[in-house]
XYZ file of N, CA and C in Angstrom:
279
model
N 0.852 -1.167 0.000
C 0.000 0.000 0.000
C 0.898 1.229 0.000
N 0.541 1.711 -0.559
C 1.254 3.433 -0.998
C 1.092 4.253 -0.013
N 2.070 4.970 0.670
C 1.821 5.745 2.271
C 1.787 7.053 1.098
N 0.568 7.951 2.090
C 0.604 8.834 1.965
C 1.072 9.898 2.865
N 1.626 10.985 2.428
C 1.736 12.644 3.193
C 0.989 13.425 3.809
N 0.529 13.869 4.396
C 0.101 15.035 4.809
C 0.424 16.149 5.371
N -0.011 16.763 4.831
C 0.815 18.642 4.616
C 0.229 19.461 5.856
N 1.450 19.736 6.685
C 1.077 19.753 7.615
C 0.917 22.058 7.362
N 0.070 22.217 7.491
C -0.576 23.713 7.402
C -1.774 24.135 8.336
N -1.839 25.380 8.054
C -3.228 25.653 9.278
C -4.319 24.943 9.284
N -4.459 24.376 7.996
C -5.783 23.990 8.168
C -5.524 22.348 9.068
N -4.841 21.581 8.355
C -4.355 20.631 9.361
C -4.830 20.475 10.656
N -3.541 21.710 11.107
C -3.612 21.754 12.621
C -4.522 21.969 12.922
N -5.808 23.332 12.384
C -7.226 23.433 13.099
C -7.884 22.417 13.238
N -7.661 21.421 12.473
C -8.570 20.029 12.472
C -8.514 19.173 13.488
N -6.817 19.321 13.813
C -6.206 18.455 14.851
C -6.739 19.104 16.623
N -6.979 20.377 16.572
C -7.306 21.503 17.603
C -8.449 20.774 17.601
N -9.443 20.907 16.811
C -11.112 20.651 17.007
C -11.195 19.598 17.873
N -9.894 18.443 17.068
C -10.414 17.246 17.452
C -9.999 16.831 19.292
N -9.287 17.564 19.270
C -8.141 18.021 20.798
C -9.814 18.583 21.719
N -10.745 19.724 21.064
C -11.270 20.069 21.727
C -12.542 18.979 22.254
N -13.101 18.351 21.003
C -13.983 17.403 21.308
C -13.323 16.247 22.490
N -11.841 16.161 22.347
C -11.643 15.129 23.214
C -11.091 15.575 24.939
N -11.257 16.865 24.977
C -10.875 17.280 26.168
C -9.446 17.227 26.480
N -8.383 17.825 24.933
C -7.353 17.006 25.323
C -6.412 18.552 25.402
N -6.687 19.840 26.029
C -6.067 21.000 26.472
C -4.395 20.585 26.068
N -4.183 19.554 27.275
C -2.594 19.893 27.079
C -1.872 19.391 25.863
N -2.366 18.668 24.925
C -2.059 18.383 23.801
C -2.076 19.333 22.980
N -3.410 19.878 22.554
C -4.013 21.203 21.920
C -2.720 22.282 22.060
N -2.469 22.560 23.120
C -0.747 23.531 23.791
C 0.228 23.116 22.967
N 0.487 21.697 23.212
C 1.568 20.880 22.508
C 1.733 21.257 21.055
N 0.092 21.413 20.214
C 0.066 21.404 18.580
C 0.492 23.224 18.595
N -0.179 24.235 19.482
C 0.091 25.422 19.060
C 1.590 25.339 18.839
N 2.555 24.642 20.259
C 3.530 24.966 20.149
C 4.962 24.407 18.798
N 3.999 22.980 18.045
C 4.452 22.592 17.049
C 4.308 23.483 15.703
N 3.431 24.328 15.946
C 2.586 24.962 14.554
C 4.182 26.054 14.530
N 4.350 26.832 15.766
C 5.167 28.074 16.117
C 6.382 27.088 15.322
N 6.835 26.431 15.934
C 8.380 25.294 15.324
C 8.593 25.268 14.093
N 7.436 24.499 13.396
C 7.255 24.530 12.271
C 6.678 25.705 11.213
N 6.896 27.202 11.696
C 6.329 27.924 11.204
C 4.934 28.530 10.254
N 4.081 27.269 11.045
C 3.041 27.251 10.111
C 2.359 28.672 10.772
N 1.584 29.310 10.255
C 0.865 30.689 10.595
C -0.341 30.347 11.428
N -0.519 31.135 12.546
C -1.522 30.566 13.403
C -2.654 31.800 12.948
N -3.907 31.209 12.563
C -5.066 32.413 12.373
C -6.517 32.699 13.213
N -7.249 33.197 13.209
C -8.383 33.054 14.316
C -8.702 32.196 14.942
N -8.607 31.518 13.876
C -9.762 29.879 13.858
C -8.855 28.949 14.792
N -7.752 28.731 14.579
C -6.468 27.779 15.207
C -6.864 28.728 16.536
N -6.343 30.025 16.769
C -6.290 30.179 18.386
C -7.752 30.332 19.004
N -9.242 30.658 18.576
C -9.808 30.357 18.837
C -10.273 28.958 19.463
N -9.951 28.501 18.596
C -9.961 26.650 19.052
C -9.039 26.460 19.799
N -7.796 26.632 20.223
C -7.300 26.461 21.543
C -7.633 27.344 22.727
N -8.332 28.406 22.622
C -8.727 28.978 23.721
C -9.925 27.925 24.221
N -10.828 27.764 23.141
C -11.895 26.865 23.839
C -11.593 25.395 24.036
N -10.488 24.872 23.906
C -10.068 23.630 24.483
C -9.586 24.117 25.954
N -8.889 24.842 26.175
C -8.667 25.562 27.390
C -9.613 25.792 28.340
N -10.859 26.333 28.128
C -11.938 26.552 28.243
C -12.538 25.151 28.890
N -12.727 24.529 27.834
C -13.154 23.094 28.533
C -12.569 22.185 29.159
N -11.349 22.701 29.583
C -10.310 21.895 29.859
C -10.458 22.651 31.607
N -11.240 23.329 31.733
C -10.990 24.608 33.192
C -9.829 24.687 33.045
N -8.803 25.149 31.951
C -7.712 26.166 31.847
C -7.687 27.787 31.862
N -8.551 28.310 32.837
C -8.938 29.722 32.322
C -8.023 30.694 32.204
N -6.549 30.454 32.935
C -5.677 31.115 32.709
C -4.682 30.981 31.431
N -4.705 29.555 30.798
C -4.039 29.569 30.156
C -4.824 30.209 28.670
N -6.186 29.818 28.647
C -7.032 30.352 28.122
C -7.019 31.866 27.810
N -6.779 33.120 28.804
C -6.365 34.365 28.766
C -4.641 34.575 27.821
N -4.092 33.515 28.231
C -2.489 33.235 28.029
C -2.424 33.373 26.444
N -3.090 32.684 26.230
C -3.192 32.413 24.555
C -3.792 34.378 24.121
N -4.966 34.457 24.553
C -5.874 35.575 24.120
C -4.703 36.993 23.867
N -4.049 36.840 24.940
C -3.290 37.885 25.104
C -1.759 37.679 24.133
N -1.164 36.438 24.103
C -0.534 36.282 22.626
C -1.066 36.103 21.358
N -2.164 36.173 20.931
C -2.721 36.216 19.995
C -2.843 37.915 19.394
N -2.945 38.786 20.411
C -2.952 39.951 20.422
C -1.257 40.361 19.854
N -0.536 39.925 21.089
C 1.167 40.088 20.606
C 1.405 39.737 18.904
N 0.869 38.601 18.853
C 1.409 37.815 17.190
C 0.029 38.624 15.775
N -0.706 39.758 16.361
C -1.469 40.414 15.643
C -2.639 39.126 14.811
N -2.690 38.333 15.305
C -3.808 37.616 14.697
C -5.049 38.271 14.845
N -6.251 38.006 14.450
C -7.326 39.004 14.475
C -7.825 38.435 15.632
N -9.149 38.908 16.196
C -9.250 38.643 17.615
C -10.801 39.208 17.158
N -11.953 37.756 16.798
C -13.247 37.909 16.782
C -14.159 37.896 17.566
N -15.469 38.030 17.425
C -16.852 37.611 18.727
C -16.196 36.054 18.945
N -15.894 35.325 18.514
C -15.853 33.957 18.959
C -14.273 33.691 19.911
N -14.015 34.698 19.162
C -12.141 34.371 20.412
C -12.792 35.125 21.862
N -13.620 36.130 21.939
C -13.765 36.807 23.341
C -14.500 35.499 23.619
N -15.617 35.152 23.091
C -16.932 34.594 23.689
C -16.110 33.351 24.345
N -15.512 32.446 24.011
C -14.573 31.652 24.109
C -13.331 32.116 25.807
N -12.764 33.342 25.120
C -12.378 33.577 26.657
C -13.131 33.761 28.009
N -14.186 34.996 27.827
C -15.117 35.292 28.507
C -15.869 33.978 29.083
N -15.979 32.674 28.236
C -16.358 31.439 28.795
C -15.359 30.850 30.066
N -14.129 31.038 28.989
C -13.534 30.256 30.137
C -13.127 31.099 31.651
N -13.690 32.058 31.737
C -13.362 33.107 32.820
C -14.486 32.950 33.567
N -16.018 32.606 32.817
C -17.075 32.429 33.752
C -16.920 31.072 34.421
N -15.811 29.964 34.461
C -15.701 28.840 34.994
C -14.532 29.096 35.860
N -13.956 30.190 36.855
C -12.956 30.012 37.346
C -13.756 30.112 38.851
């Protein structure tokens, strides 16, 4: 059988985030931001959104802010769904 590649890019990783979030898996989710940074892939709403709300469900509320506030540093855009997402995980502390 013929192995295939996969290209590892934002969209990738958001997929891998989602799936991090459905599984409650926060400190992994950390692990992929911090592979994306390594590998220079570009992190965009959607990617740090989705790790804020793995954070979130993870009762990470600080690390949750952690992200919000480097997301700001690295100028990514910062939508209703990245606050709603923080603001969540702040109403669980």
């Amino acid at each position: 059988m013929a192995s295939a590649l996969v290209e590892l890019n934002t969209i990738t990783y958001s997929a891998s985030l989602s799936a991090c979030e459905k599984g409650g898996q926060w400190a992994t989710a950390l692990g992929l931001l911090a592979q994306m940074g390594s590998a220079s892939v570009e992190f965009n709403t959607i990617t740090c959104s989705t790790a804020i709300s793995v954070c979130e469900k993870g009762g990470q509320w600080a690390k949750a802010l952690g992200l919000l506030v480097q997301m700001g540093s690295a100028r990514v855009e910062l939508d209703t769904i990245t606050y709603n997402a923080a603001v969540s995980a702040c109403e669980k502390c």
